[in-house]
Amino acid sequence: MKTLPEGLWPVMLTPFTATNEVDLPGLERLTAMYLEAGSSGLFANCLSSEMYQLTEAERLLITRTVVNVCGEAAPVVATGTFSRDTSANVAFIKRLYDTGVQAVILITGMLVEPDESEEILKERLEQILEQTDGIPLGVYECPMPYKRLLSPALMKWMAATGRFVYHKDTSCNSPAMVRKAEAVKGSRFGLYNADTTTALDSLEAGFRGISPISANFYPEPYSFLLREYRTHGRTESLNRLHALLTMMDRVTHNFYPYAAKVFLQRRGLKIETNTRIPAEALPNADQLRLSALMESFRAVADLYSIPLIL
């Protein structure tokens, strides 16, 4: 069972055609863009992919397409739990793993109800471990259907099983991330932070990488930040870049993922802006914010001599 690489792991978008069908050529172009921008791995079929708006066949098709485009260039992980029923989850986990992903991701909020204990969550995880034939697994504290955060104690147990290799953390809490990193220290269980604001704190704590939604707008500054951190540590220059990315990140959460597709289209990527999540046209003020975000992004790239791929 391989340890997944350090670095940037974008949570992928799903391009759709003008009639809201999955756009496979667009997906191939998008995947190539992520790779060219320096991504170390890709998280396909995730919340940013509008996974709850996809059919089971589309989830498999999208994941298989991304795996094929990546080849040996980068590993791919993808979500495999869309039910409260363990048997249904196990069946889909096996089908998804057959697409060639390096690990299948379990949504913490799909495995137990909000009022069920962490002990019940552990029992469900044990059932999945027993029934999935050694398949490498990961977990994602996905905000939907509700955000279920994991305790360091449970993560320590998960690391000890040897089966878990990926965790997407959404706690947005630096002290909590320190405790989680300590719990899995020395294991293959790699932690990846979804939050831009705490990105450098999480890397200092021992996280293997970051996975912010803003990397769907401009992955290049994040790849640069990670390379600089691994090479030089947390310098004042890097702190300034991180501060700029933190402020820019406030804009990217508005009208997401529609706004991300608009932004990429404006950058020159050939994809439609359609989403299956209902999205209104951007109001004038938000159009201006998105234009300001583009100017800020290009200014940051100039300031730090970051090569842009689009």
CSV table of C-alpha atoms in Angstrom, one decimal:
chain,number,residue,atom,x,y,z
A,1,MET,CA,0.0,0.0,0.0
A,2,LYS,CA,1.6,3.2,-1.2
A,3,THR,CA,2.0,6.4,0.8
A,4,LEU,CA,0.5,9.2,-1.3
A,5,PRO,CA,2.7,12.1,-2.3
A,6,GLU,CA,3.0,15.5,-0.6
A,7,GLY,CA,1.8,18.6,-2.3
A,8,LEU,CA,-1.3,20.1,-3.9
A,9,TRP,CA,-4.4,17.9,-4.3
A,10,PRO,CA,-7.1,19.8,-6.1
A,11,VAL,CA,-10.7,18.9,-5.4
A,12,MET,CA,-11.8,18.6,-9.0
A,13,LEU,CA,-14.6,20.3,-10.9
A,14,THR,CA,-16.8,18.5,-13.4
A,15,PRO,CA,-17.2,20.3,-16.7
A,16,PHE,CA,-20.7,19.9,-18.3
A,17,THR,CA,-21.8,20.6,-21.8
A,18,ALA,CA,-24.3,23.3,-22.7
A,19,THR,CA,-27.0,20.7,-22.2
A,20,ASN,CA,-25.6,19.7,-18.8
A,21,GLU,CA,-24.1,16.4,-19.9
A,22,VAL,CA,-20.7,15.4,-18.6
A,23,ASP,CA,-18.1,17.0,-20.9
A,24,LEU,CA,-15.4,14.4,-21.3
A,25,PRO,CA,-13.1,16.4,-23.6
A,26,GLY,CA,-13.5,19.3,-21.1
A,27,LEU,CA,-12.7,17.0,-18.2
A,28,GLU,CA,-9.5,15.9,-20.0
A,29,ARG,CA,-8.4,19.5,-20.6
A,30,LEU,CA,-9.2,20.3,-17.0
A,31,THR,CA,-7.2,17.3,-15.7
A,32,ALA,CA,-4.2,18.2,-17.9
A,33,MET,CA,-4.4,21.8,-16.5
A,34,TYR,CA,-4.2,20.6,-12.9
A,35,LEU,CA,-1.2,18.4,-13.8
A,36,GLU,CA,0.6,21.2,-15.7
A,37,ALA,CA,0.0,23.5,-12.7
A,38,GLY,CA,2.0,21.2,-10.5
A,39,SER,CA,-0.6,19.1,-8.7
A,40,SER,CA,0.8,16.1,-6.9
A,41,GLY,CA,-2.5,14.2,-6.9
A,42,LEU,CA,-6.2,14.7,-7.8
A,43,PHE,CA,-9.4,14.2,-5.8
A,44,ALA,CA,-12.0,13.3,-8.4
A,45,ASN,CA,-15.7,12.7,-7.8
A,46,CYS,CA,-15.8,15.0,-4.7
A,47,LEU,CA,-18.1,17.7,-3.5
A,48,SER,CA,-16.6,20.2,-5.9
A,49,SER,CA,-17.3,17.7,-8.7
A,50,GLU,CA,-21.0,18.0,-7.9
A,51,MET,CA,-20.8,14.3,-6.9
A,52,TYR,CA,-24.3,14.3,-5.4
A,53,GLN,CA,-25.7,15.5,-8.8
A,54,LEU,CA,-24.0,12.7,-10.7
A,55,THR,CA,-25.4,9.2,-11.5
A,56,GLU,CA,-23.4,6.2,-10.3
A,57,ALA,CA,-22.4,5.5,-13.9
A,58,GLU,CA,-21.2,9.1,-14.3
A,59,ARG,CA,-19.2,8.9,-11.1
A,60,LEU,CA,-17.4,5.9,-12.5
A,61,LEU,CA,-16.9,7.5,-15.9
A,62,ILE,CA,-15.5,10.7,-14.5
A,63,THR,CA,-13.1,8.9,-12.2
A,64,ARG,CA,-11.9,6.5,-15.0
A,65,THR,CA,-11.3,9.4,-17.3
A,66,VAL,CA,-9.2,11.3,-14.8
A,67,VAL,CA,-7.2,8.2,-14.0
A,68,ASN,CA,-6.5,7.6,-17.7
A,69,VAL,CA,-5.4,11.2,-18.3
A,70,CYS,CA,-3.1,11.1,-15.2
A,71,GLY,CA,-1.5,7.8,-16.1
A,72,GLU,CA,1.7,7.6,-14.1
A,73,ALA,CA,1.9,11.4,-13.7
A,74,ALA,CA,-0.2,11.6,-10.5
A,75,PRO,CA,-2.4,9.4,-8.3
A,76,VAL,CA,-6.1,9.9,-8.1
A,77,VAL,CA,-8.5,9.3,-5.3
A,78,ALA,CA,-12.3,9.4,-5.5
A,79,THR,CA,-15.4,9.2,-3.3
A,80,GLY,CA,-17.0,5.8,-2.8
A,81,THR,CA,-19.8,6.2,-0.2
A,82,PHE,CA,-23.2,7.6,-1.2
A,83,SER,CA,-25.5,5.6,1.1
A,84,ARG,CA,-26.1,4.8,4.8
A,85,ASP,CA,-26.2,1.2,3.8
A,86,THR,CA,-22.8,-0.5,4.3
A,87,SER,CA,-23.5,-3.2,1.7
A,88,ALA,CA,-24.3,-0.6,-1.0
A,89,ASN,CA,-21.2,1.3,-0.1
A,90,VAL,CA,-19.0,-1.7,-0.2
A,91,ALA,CA,-20.3,-2.7,-3.6
A,92,PHE,CA,-19.6,0.8,-5.0
A,93,ILE,CA,-16.1,1.0,-3.3
A,94,LYS,CA,-15.1,-2.1,-5.2
A,95,ARG,CA,-16.4,-0.8,-8.5
A,96,LEU,CA,-14.7,2.5,-8.1
A,97,TYR,CA,-11.4,0.9,-7.1
A,98,ASP,CA,-11.5,-1.0,-10.4
A,99,THR,CA,-11.2,2.3,-12.2
A,100,GLY,CA,-7.6,2.5,-11.1
A,101,VAL,CA,-7.7,5.0,-8.2
A,102,GLN,CA,-5.1,4.8,-5.6
A,103,ALA,CA,-7.6,5.1,-2.7
A,104,VAL,CA,-11.4,5.2,-2.3
A,105,ILE,CA,-12.6,8.0,0.0
A,106,LEU,CA,-15.3,7.5,2.6
A,107,ILE,CA,-17.5,10.5,3.5
A,108,THR,CA,-17.7,10.7,7.3
A,109,GLY,CA,-21.2,12.2,7.3
A,110,MET,CA,-22.5,9.4,5.1
A,111,LEU,CA,-21.5,6.6,7.4
A,112,VAL,CA,-23.5,7.7,10.6
A,113,GLU,CA,-26.3,10.0,11.5
A,114,PRO,CA,-25.5,13.3,13.2
A,115,ASP,CA,-26.7,11.9,16.6
A,116,GLU,CA,-24.8,8.6,16.4
A,117,SER,CA,-21.6,8.2,18.4
A,118,GLU,CA,-18.0,7.9,17.2
A,119,GLU,CA,-18.0,4.3,18.4
A,120,ILE,CA,-20.8,3.5,15.9
A,121,LEU,CA,-18.7,5.3,13.3
A,122,LYS,CA,-15.8,3.1,14.2
A,123,GLU,CA,-18.0,0.0,13.9
A,124,ARG,CA,-19.1,1.1,10.4
A,125,LEU,CA,-15.5,1.6,9.4
A,126,GLU,CA,-14.6,-1.8,10.7
A,127,GLN,CA,-17.4,-3.4,8.6
A,128,ILE,CA,-16.1,-1.6,5.5
A,129,LEU,CA,-12.5,-2.7,6.2
A,130,GLU,CA,-13.6,-6.3,6.6
A,131,GLN,CA,-15.5,-6.3,3.3
A,132,THR,CA,-13.3,-4.4,0.9
A,133,ASP,CA,-10.4,-6.9,0.4
A,134,GLY,CA,-7.5,-4.6,1.3
A,135,ILE,CA,-8.5,-1.7,-0.8
A,136,PRO,CA,-6.7,1.5,0.3
A,137,LEU,CA,-9.1,4.0,1.8
A,138,GLY,CA,-9.3,7.6,2.8
A,139,VAL,CA,-11.8,9.8,4.6
A,140,TYR,CA,-13.2,13.2,3.9
A,141,GLU,CA,-14.9,15.5,6.5
A,142,CYS,CA,-17.3,16.7,3.7
A,143,PRO,CA,-19.7,19.5,4.6
A,144,MET,CA,-22.6,17.6,3.1
A,145,PRO,CA,-24.8,15.9,4.1
A,146,TYR,CA,-23.3,17.4,7.3
A,147,LYS,CA,-19.8,17.9,8.5
A,148,ARG,CA,-18.6,15.1,10.7
A,149,LEU,CA,-15.1,15.8,12.2
A,150,LEU,CA,-12.9,13.0,13.4
A,151,SER,CA,-11.2,12.8,16.8
A,152,PRO,CA,-7.5,12.2,17.1
A,153,ALA,CA,-8.2,9.0,18.9
A,154,LEU,CA,-10.2,7.6,16.1
A,155,MET,CA,-7.6,8.7,13.5
A,156,LYS,CA,-4.9,7.0,15.6
A,157,TRP,CA,-6.9,3.8,15.3
A,158,MET,CA,-7.4,4.3,11.6
A,159,ALA,CA,-3.7,4.8,11.1
A,160,ALA,CA,-2.9,1.6,13.0
A,161,THR,CA,-5.1,-0.5,10.6
A,162,GLY,CA,-2.6,0.3,7.8
A,163,ARG,CA,-5.6,0.7,5.4
A,164,PHE,CA,-6.1,4.5,5.5
A,165,VAL,CA,-3.8,6.6,3.3
A,166,TYR,CA,-5.7,9.9,2.8
A,167,HIS,CA,-7.6,12.3,4.9
A,168,LYS,CA,-9.2,15.6,3.7
A,169,ASP,CA,-9.4,17.7,6.8
A,170,THR,CA,-12.1,20.5,7.0
A,171,SER,CA,-11.7,21.4,10.7
A,172,CYS,CA,-10.2,24.9,9.8
A,173,ASN,CA,-8.6,24.8,13.3
A,174,SER,CA,-4.8,24.8,13.7
A,175,PRO,CA,-4.7,23.3,17.2
A,176,ALA,CA,-7.0,20.5,16.2
A,177,MET,CA,-4.9,19.8,13.1
A,178,VAL,CA,-1.8,19.6,15.3
A,179,ARG,CA,-3.5,16.9,17.4
A,180,LYS,CA,-4.6,14.9,14.4
A,181,ALA,CA,-1.1,15.0,12.8
A,182,GLU,CA,0.4,13.8,16.1
A,183,ALA,CA,-2.1,10.9,16.2
A,184,VAL,CA,-1.1,9.5,12.8
A,185,LYS,CA,2.6,10.4,12.9
A,186,GLY,CA,4.9,7.7,11.4
A,187,SER,CA,2.0,6.1,9.5
A,188,ARG,CA,1.0,6.0,5.8
A,189,PHE,CA,-2.1,8.0,6.8
A,190,GLY,CA,-1.5,11.3,4.9
A,191,LEU,CA,-3.4,14.4,6.0
A,192,TYR,CA,-4.4,17.2,3.5
A,193,ASN,CA,-5.9,20.5,4.6
A,194,ALA,CA,-8.9,22.0,2.7
A,195,ASP,CA,-8.5,25.4,4.3
A,196,THR,CA,-6.3,28.2,2.8
A,197,THR,CA,-6.2,30.3,6.0
A,198,THR,CA,-4.6,27.5,8.1
A,199,ALA,CA,-2.5,26.1,5.2
A,200,LEU,CA,1.0,26.9,6.5
A,201,ASP,CA,0.0,26.0,10.1
A,202,SER,CA,-1.1,22.6,8.9
A,203,LEU,CA,2.2,22.0,7.0
A,204,GLU,CA,4.1,22.9,10.1
A,205,ALA,CA,2.0,20.4,12.0
A,206,GLY,CA,3.0,17.6,9.6
A,207,PHE,CA,0.2,17.6,7.0
A,208,ARG,CA,1.4,16.2,3.7
A,209,GLY,CA,-0.4,18.8,1.6
A,210,ILE,CA,-3.3,21.1,1.0
A,211,SER,CA,-6.6,20.8,-1.0
A,212,PRO,CA,-8.3,24.2,-1.1
A,213,ILE,CA,-11.2,25.0,-3.4
A,214,SER,CA,-9.3,28.2,-4.6
A,215,ALA,CA,-6.9,25.8,-6.4
A,216,ASN,CA,-9.8,25.4,-8.8
A,217,PHE,CA,-9.4,29.0,-9.8
A,218,TYR,CA,-5.6,29.4,-9.7
A,219,PRO,CA,-3.6,26.2,-8.8
A,220,GLU,CA,-0.2,27.7,-9.7
A,221,PRO,CA,0.3,29.9,-6.5
A,222,TYR,CA,-0.6,27.0,-4.3
A,223,SER,CA,1.9,24.7,-6.1
A,224,PHE,CA,4.5,27.5,-5.7
A,225,LEU,CA,3.7,27.9,-2.0
A,226,LEU,CA,4.2,24.2,-1.3
A,227,ARG,CA,7.5,24.0,-3.2
A,228,GLU,CA,8.8,27.1,-1.4
A,229,TYR,CA,7.7,25.7,2.0
A,230,ARG,CA,9.4,22.4,1.3
A,231,THR,CA,12.6,24.1,0.1
A,232,HIS,CA,12.9,27.1,2.5
A,233,GLY,CA,10.4,26.6,5.3
A,234,ARG,CA,8.1,29.3,6.5
A,235,THR,CA,9.9,32.5,5.5
A,236,GLU,CA,8.5,36.1,5.7
A,237,SER,CA,8.1,36.1,1.9
A,238,LEU,CA,6.0,33.0,2.1
A,239,ASN,CA,3.9,34.4,4.9
A,240,ARG,CA,3.1,37.4,2.7
A,241,LEU,CA,2.1,35.2,-0.2
A,242,HIS,CA,0.0,33.2,2.2
A,243,ALA,CA,-1.7,36.3,3.5
A,244,LEU,CA,-2.6,37.4,0.0
A,245,LEU,CA,-4.0,34.0,-0.9
A,246,THR,CA,-6.0,34.0,2.4
A,247,MET,CA,-7.7,37.3,1.4
A,248,MET,CA,-8.3,36.2,-2.1
A,249,ASP,CA,-9.9,33.0,-0.8
A,250,ARG,CA,-12.8,34.9,0.6
A,251,VAL,CA,-14.1,35.6,-2.9
A,252,THR,CA,-13.8,32.1,-4.3
A,253,HIS,CA,-16.5,30.7,-2.0
A,254,ASN,CA,-19.2,32.9,-3.5
A,255,PHE,CA,-21.3,31.1,-6.2
A,256,TYR,CA,-19.0,28.1,-6.1
A,257,PRO,CA,-18.5,26.0,-8.2
A,258,TYR,CA,-20.1,28.1,-10.9
A,259,ALA,CA,-17.8,31.0,-10.3
A,260,ALA,CA,-14.7,28.7,-10.6
A,261,LYS,CA,-15.9,27.6,-14.0
A,262,VAL,CA,-16.4,31.2,-15.0
A,263,PHE,CA,-13.0,32.1,-13.8
A,264,LEU,CA,-11.3,29.3,-15.6
A,265,GLN,CA,-13.1,30.1,-18.8
A,266,ARG,CA,-11.9,33.7,-18.5
A,267,ARG,CA,-8.4,32.4,-18.0
A,268,GLY,CA,-8.7,30.6,-21.4
A,269,LEU,CA,-9.7,27.0,-20.5
A,270,LYS,CA,-12.2,25.7,-23.0
A,271,ILE,CA,-15.0,24.6,-20.7
A,272,GLU,CA,-18.7,25.6,-20.3
A,273,THR,CA,-19.8,27.3,-17.1
A,274,ASN,CA,-22.8,25.0,-16.6
A,275,THR,CA,-23.4,23.4,-13.2
A,276,ARG,CA,-26.0,20.9,-12.0
A,277,ILE,CA,-26.1,22.7,-8.7
A,278,PRO,CA,-28.6,25.5,-9.4
A,279,ALA,CA,-26.7,28.8,-9.9
A,280,GLU,CA,-28.0,32.3,-10.7
A,281,ALA,CA,-26.1,34.6,-13.0
A,282,LEU,CA,-23.5,36.6,-11.1
A,283,PRO,CA,-24.9,40.0,-9.9
A,284,ASN,CA,-22.9,43.0,-11.0
A,285,ALA,CA,-21.1,43.4,-7.7
A,286,ASP,CA,-19.9,39.7,-7.8
A,287,GLN,CA,-18.9,40.1,-11.4
A,288,LEU,CA,-16.7,43.0,-10.3
A,289,ARG,CA,-15.3,40.9,-7.4
A,290,LEU,CA,-14.4,38.1,-9.8
A,291,SER,CA,-12.7,40.6,-12.0
A,292,ALA,CA,-10.8,42.0,-9.0
A,293,LEU,CA,-9.8,38.4,-8.1
A,294,MET,CA,-8.4,37.9,-11.5
A,295,GLU,CA,-6.3,41.1,-11.2
A,296,SER,CA,-5.1,40.1,-7.7
A,297,PHE,CA,-4.2,36.6,-9.0
A,298,ARG,CA,-2.1,38.0,-11.8
A,299,ALA,CA,-0.5,40.6,-9.6
A,300,VAL,CA,0.5,37.8,-7.1
A,301,ALA,CA,1.9,35.8,-10.0
A,302,ASP,CA,4.0,38.8,-11.2
A,303,LEU,CA,5.2,39.6,-7.7
A,304,TYR,CA,6.5,36.1,-7.0
A,305,SER,CA,7.5,35.3,-10.7
A,306,ILE,CA,5.0,32.4,-10.7
A,307,PRO,CA,4.6,30.9,-14.2
A,308,LEU,CA,1.0,30.7,-15.4
A,309,ILE,CA,-0.2,27.9,-17.6
A,310,LEU,CA,-3.2,29.8,-19.0
